[in-house]
Amino acid sequence: MSAAVPGLVPVCEVIVELGEALDFGRTRDGARRFTPILGGELRGIADAQAGEAVRGLRAEILPGGGDRQLVRPDGAVDIDARYDARTAAGSPIGLHATGIRRATADGSYFRVALRFETSDPALAELQDALYVADGVREAGRVRHTVYRAV
């Protein structure tokens, strides 16, 4: 018997406001840069499969995080972003996104794997699943639609 093919359920949208990228120069692996995260928001999607805690979730992305990027010789960008959010009730949520962005004939390929961490028991379900997200680069920000693998 084989395992079922995983499906994806939309759970939230994350909008990250970005500062100006800082160039740290070229290494043997490619060019290093750091993009500061200035703020943003996390909004739960009202989907019955999203999970009770996530459906009504609203959180502010806090300033102070950042995306440590590697621009590879082939032009693709390795993403390693860490940042934090806080709900209106004051609950902390840590986010860690790793992935890749590269140009394609159709525009761009931008996907990340996303991990959540929180000390709030009401949000614990965020820590108990795997998440992937698409990425859309907009002027001064990135928008991710986040999906839980089921």
PDB file of C-alpha atoms in Angstrom:
ATOM      1  CA  MET A   1       0.000   0.000   0.000  1.00  0.00           C
ATOM      2  CA  SER A   2       1.408   3.380  -0.944  1.00  0.00           C
ATOM      3  CA  ALA A   3       0.907   6.654   0.881  1.00  0.00           C
ATOM      4  CA  ALA A   4      -1.563   9.206  -0.422  1.00  0.00           C
ATOM      5  CA  VAL A   5      -0.215  12.029  -2.543  1.00  0.00           C
ATOM      6  CA  PRO A   6      -0.033  15.137  -0.328  1.00  0.00           C
ATOM      7  CA  GLY A   7      -2.455  17.930  -1.047  1.00  0.00           C
ATOM      8  CA  LEU A   8      -2.205  21.640  -0.294  1.00  0.00           C
ATOM      9  CA  VAL A   9      -4.686  23.732   1.689  1.00  0.00           C
ATOM     10  CA  PRO A  10      -4.377  27.552   1.666  1.00  0.00           C
ATOM     11  CA  VAL A  11      -4.003  28.832   5.239  1.00  0.00           C
ATOM     12  CA  CYS A  12      -2.734  32.403   5.234  1.00  0.00           C
ATOM     13  CA  GLU A  13      -1.252  35.291   3.339  1.00  0.00           C
ATOM     14  CA  VAL A  14       1.982  36.907   4.489  1.00  0.00           C
ATOM     15  CA  ILE A  15       2.930  40.361   3.236  1.00  0.00           C
ATOM     16  CA  VAL A  16       6.471  41.437   4.088  1.00  0.00           C
ATOM     17  CA  GLU A  17       7.625  45.043   3.702  1.00  0.00           C
ATOM     18  CA  LEU A  18      11.290  45.190   2.642  1.00  0.00           C
ATOM     19  CA  GLY A  19      14.092  47.663   3.139  1.00  0.00           C
ATOM     20  CA  GLU A  20      16.955  48.330   0.762  1.00  0.00           C
ATOM     21  CA  ALA A  21      19.196  45.317   0.140  1.00  0.00           C
ATOM     22  CA  LEU A  22      22.713  45.500   1.532  1.00  0.00           C
ATOM     23  CA  ASP A  23      25.405  44.019  -0.723  1.00  0.00           C
ATOM     24  CA  PHE A  24      28.068  41.989   1.097  1.00  0.00           C
ATOM     25  CA  GLY A  25      30.099  41.118  -1.988  1.00  0.00           C
ATOM     26  CA  ARG A  26      30.951  38.026  -3.951  1.00  0.00           C
ATOM     27  CA  THR A  27      32.019  34.731  -2.398  1.00  0.00           C
ATOM     28  CA  ARG A  28      32.961  31.459  -4.066  1.00  0.00           C
ATOM     29  CA  ASP A  29      29.267  30.481  -3.995  1.00  0.00           C
ATOM     30  CA  GLY A  30      27.893  33.746  -5.373  1.00  0.00           C
ATOM     31  CA  ALA A  31      26.991  37.248  -4.231  1.00  0.00           C
ATOM     32  CA  ARG A  32      25.754  37.676  -0.659  1.00  0.00           C
ATOM     33  CA  ARG A  33      23.185  40.260   0.328  1.00  0.00           C
ATOM     34  CA  PHE A  34      20.888  41.041   3.230  1.00  0.00           C
ATOM     35  CA  THR A  35      17.429  42.537   2.858  1.00  0.00           C
ATOM     36  CA  PRO A  36      15.966  43.960   6.079  1.00  0.00           C
ATOM     37  CA  ILE A  37      12.344  43.263   6.926  1.00  0.00           C
ATOM     38  CA  LEU A  38      10.597  46.458   7.995  1.00  0.00           C
ATOM     39  CA  GLY A  39       7.125  45.121   8.822  1.00  0.00           C
ATOM     40  CA  GLY A  40       4.029  43.688   7.219  1.00  0.00           C
ATOM     41  CA  GLU A  41       1.105  41.484   8.106  1.00  0.00           C
ATOM     42  CA  LEU A  42      -0.063  37.893   8.340  1.00  0.00           C
ATOM     43  CA  ARG A  43      -3.736  37.159   7.579  1.00  0.00           C
ATOM     44  CA  GLY A  44      -5.497  33.830   7.951  1.00  0.00           C
ATOM     45  CA  ILE A  45      -7.590  32.594   5.018  1.00  0.00           C
ATOM     46  CA  ALA A  46     -11.217  31.706   5.771  1.00  0.00           C
ATOM     47  CA  ASP A  47     -11.010  28.141   4.483  1.00  0.00           C
ATOM     48  CA  ALA A  48     -12.724  25.325   6.385  1.00  0.00           C
ATOM     49  CA  GLN A  49      -9.600  23.169   6.064  1.00  0.00           C
ATOM     50  CA  ALA A  50      -7.201  25.879   7.229  1.00  0.00           C
ATOM     51  CA  GLY A  51      -7.548  25.000  10.920  1.00  0.00           C
ATOM     52  CA  GLU A  52      -9.468  26.810  13.642  1.00  0.00           C
ATOM     53  CA  ALA A  53      -6.592  28.909  14.978  1.00  0.00           C
ATOM     54  CA  VAL A  54      -5.403  29.993  11.541  1.00  0.00           C
ATOM     55  CA  ARG A  55      -8.755  31.014  10.014  1.00  0.00           C
ATOM     56  CA  GLY A  56      -9.148  34.196  12.054  1.00  0.00           C
ATOM     57  CA  LEU A  57      -5.454  34.847  12.546  1.00  0.00           C
ATOM     58  CA  ARG A  58      -4.181  38.386  12.164  1.00  0.00           C
ATOM     59  CA  ALA A  59      -0.650  39.367  13.107  1.00  0.00           C
ATOM     60  CA  GLU A  60       1.737  42.241  12.525  1.00  0.00           C
ATOM     61  CA  ILE A  61       5.142  41.430  11.041  1.00  0.00           C
ATOM     62  CA  LEU A  62       7.642  43.162  13.312  1.00  0.00           C
ATOM     63  CA  PRO A  63      10.638  45.150  12.079  1.00  0.00           C
ATOM     64  CA  GLY A  64      14.053  43.641  12.694  1.00  0.00           C
ATOM     65  CA  GLY A  65      14.026  40.428  10.708  1.00  0.00           C
ATOM     66  CA  GLY A  66      15.803  39.888   7.450  1.00  0.00           C
ATOM     67  CA  ASP A  67      16.478  37.783   4.389  1.00  0.00           C
ATOM     68  CA  ARG A  68      20.042  36.548   3.912  1.00  0.00           C
ATOM     69  CA  GLN A  69      20.276  35.843   0.213  1.00  0.00           C
ATOM     70  CA  LEU A  70      22.793  34.153  -2.013  1.00  0.00           C
ATOM     71  CA  VAL A  71      22.672  35.240  -5.654  1.00  0.00           C
ATOM     72  CA  ARG A  72      24.131  32.203  -7.392  1.00  0.00           C
ATOM     73  CA  PRO A  73      26.287  32.418 -10.529  1.00  0.00           C
ATOM     74  CA  ASP A  74      23.313  31.141 -12.585  1.00  0.00           C
ATOM     75  CA  GLY A  75      21.229  34.122 -11.389  1.00  0.00           C
ATOM     76  CA  ALA A  76      18.937  32.173  -9.059  1.00  0.00           C
ATOM     77  CA  VAL A  77      18.534  33.558  -5.537  1.00  0.00           C
ATOM     78  CA  ASP A  78      18.605  31.305  -2.473  1.00  0.00           C
ATOM     79  CA  ILE A  79      16.241  32.689   0.185  1.00  0.00           C
ATOM     80  CA  ASP A  80      16.815  32.357   3.955  1.00  0.00           C
ATOM     81  CA  ALA A  81      14.456  34.754   5.746  1.00  0.00           C
ATOM     82  CA  ARG A  82      13.766  34.896   9.484  1.00  0.00           C
ATOM     83  CA  TYR A  83      11.308  37.293  11.017  1.00  0.00           C
ATOM     84  CA  ASP A  84       8.743  37.620  13.776  1.00  0.00           C
ATOM     85  CA  ALA A  85       5.103  38.577  14.110  1.00  0.00           C
ATOM     86  CA  ARG A  86       2.787  39.428  16.975  1.00  0.00           C
ATOM     87  CA  THR A  87      -0.971  38.932  17.123  1.00  0.00           C
ATOM     88  CA  ALA A  88      -3.311  41.612  18.477  1.00  0.00           C
ATOM     89  CA  ALA A  89      -3.467  39.558  21.696  1.00  0.00           C
ATOM     90  CA  GLY A  90       0.333  39.772  21.958  1.00  0.00           C
ATOM     91  CA  SER A  91       1.152  36.190  20.950  1.00  0.00           C
ATOM     92  CA  PRO A  92       4.551  35.843  19.255  1.00  0.00           C
ATOM     93  CA  ILE A  93       5.010  33.935  16.006  1.00  0.00           C
ATOM     94  CA  GLY A  94       8.432  33.217  14.535  1.00  0.00           C
ATOM     95  CA  LEU A  95       8.676  32.577  10.793  1.00  0.00           C
ATOM     96  CA  HIS A  96      11.545  30.967   8.871  1.00  0.00           C
ATOM     97  CA  ALA A  97      11.330  30.804   5.081  1.00  0.00           C
ATOM     98  CA  THR A  98      13.873  29.030   2.885  1.00  0.00           C
ATOM     99  CA  GLY A  99      13.545  28.746  -0.852  1.00  0.00           C
ATOM    100  CA  ILE A 100      14.499  29.904  -4.306  1.00  0.00           C
ATOM    101  CA  ARG A 101      13.635  32.687  -6.720  1.00  0.00           C
ATOM    102  CA  ARG A 102      14.741  32.589 -10.343  1.00  0.00           C
ATOM    103  CA  ALA A 103      13.720  34.022 -13.685  1.00  0.00           C
ATOM    104  CA  THR A 104      11.775  31.778 -16.047  1.00  0.00           C
ATOM    105  CA  ALA A 105      10.384  32.159 -19.546  1.00  0.00           C
ATOM    106  CA  ASP A 106       6.984  32.862 -17.928  1.00  0.00           C
ATOM    107  CA  GLY A 107       8.277  35.446 -15.432  1.00  0.00           C
ATOM    108  CA  SER A 108       9.689  33.978 -12.248  1.00  0.00           C
ATOM    109  CA  TYR A 109       9.705  30.919 -10.046  1.00  0.00           C
ATOM    110  CA  PHE A 110       9.520  31.904  -6.358  1.00  0.00           C
ATOM    111  CA  ARG A 111       8.766  29.205  -3.786  1.00  0.00           C
ATOM    112  CA  VAL A 112       9.631  28.815  -0.111  1.00  0.00           C
ATOM    113  CA  ALA A 113       9.227  26.240   2.632  1.00  0.00           C
ATOM    114  CA  LEU A 114       7.915  28.002   5.713  1.00  0.00           C
ATOM    115  CA  ARG A 115       8.196  27.028   9.392  1.00  0.00           C
ATOM    116  CA  PHE A 116       6.307  28.655  12.245  1.00  0.00           C
ATOM    117  CA  GLU A 117       7.198  28.780  15.936  1.00  0.00           C
ATOM    118  CA  THR A 118       5.046  30.088  18.785  1.00  0.00           C
ATOM    119  CA  SER A 119       4.700  29.832  22.543  1.00  0.00           C
ATOM    120  CA  ASP A 120       0.911  30.299  22.364  1.00  0.00           C
ATOM    121  CA  PRO A 121      -0.885  26.935  22.843  1.00  0.00           C
ATOM    122  CA  ALA A 122      -3.862  28.269  20.857  1.00  0.00           C
ATOM    123  CA  LEU A 123      -1.585  28.608  17.802  1.00  0.00           C
ATOM    124  CA  ALA A 124       0.290  25.325  18.285  1.00  0.00           C
ATOM    125  CA  GLU A 125      -1.209  23.834  15.110  1.00  0.00           C
ATOM    126  CA  LEU A 126       1.086  26.169  13.150  1.00  0.00           C
ATOM    127  CA  GLN A 127       4.055  24.139  14.403  1.00  0.00           C
ATOM    128  CA  ASP A 128       2.611  20.735  13.588  1.00  0.00           C
ATOM    129  CA  ALA A 129       2.548  20.759   9.801  1.00  0.00           C
ATOM    130  CA  LEU A 130       4.693  21.456   6.757  1.00  0.00           C
ATOM    131  CA  TYR A 131       4.029  24.639   4.795  1.00  0.00           C
ATOM    132  CA  VAL A 132       4.993  25.843   1.334  1.00  0.00           C
ATOM    133  CA  ALA A 133       4.333  29.227  -0.190  1.00  0.00           C
ATOM    134  CA  ASP A 134       4.442  30.942  -3.517  1.00  0.00           C
ATOM    135  CA  GLY A 135       6.138  34.293  -3.677  1.00  0.00           C
ATOM    136  CA  VAL A 136       5.308  37.429  -5.581  1.00  0.00           C
ATOM    137  CA  ARG A 137       7.814  40.287  -5.551  1.00  0.00           C
ATOM    138  CA  GLU A 138       6.108  43.671  -5.612  1.00  0.00           C
ATOM    139  CA  ALA A 139       7.466  47.202  -5.182  1.00  0.00           C
ATOM    140  CA  GLY A 140       9.066  47.249  -1.733  1.00  0.00           C
ATOM    141  CA  ARG A 141       7.453  44.037  -0.556  1.00  0.00           C
ATOM    142  CA  VAL A 142       6.920  40.311  -1.013  1.00  0.00           C
ATOM    143  CA  ARG A 143       3.547  38.584  -0.856  1.00  0.00           C
ATOM    144  CA  HIS A 144       3.275  34.884   0.011  1.00  0.00           C
ATOM    145  CA  THR A 145       0.196  32.696  -0.110  1.00  0.00           C
ATOM    146  CA  VAL A 146       0.960  29.925   2.381  1.00  0.00           C
ATOM    147  CA  TYR A 147      -0.320  26.349   2.015  1.00  0.00           C
ATOM    148  CA  ARG A 148      -0.322  23.494   4.535  1.00  0.00           C
ATOM    149  CA  ALA A 149       0.653  20.089   3.178  1.00  0.00           C
ATOM    150  CA  VAL A 150      -2.104  17.584   4.054  1.00  0.00           C
TER     151      VAL A 150
END
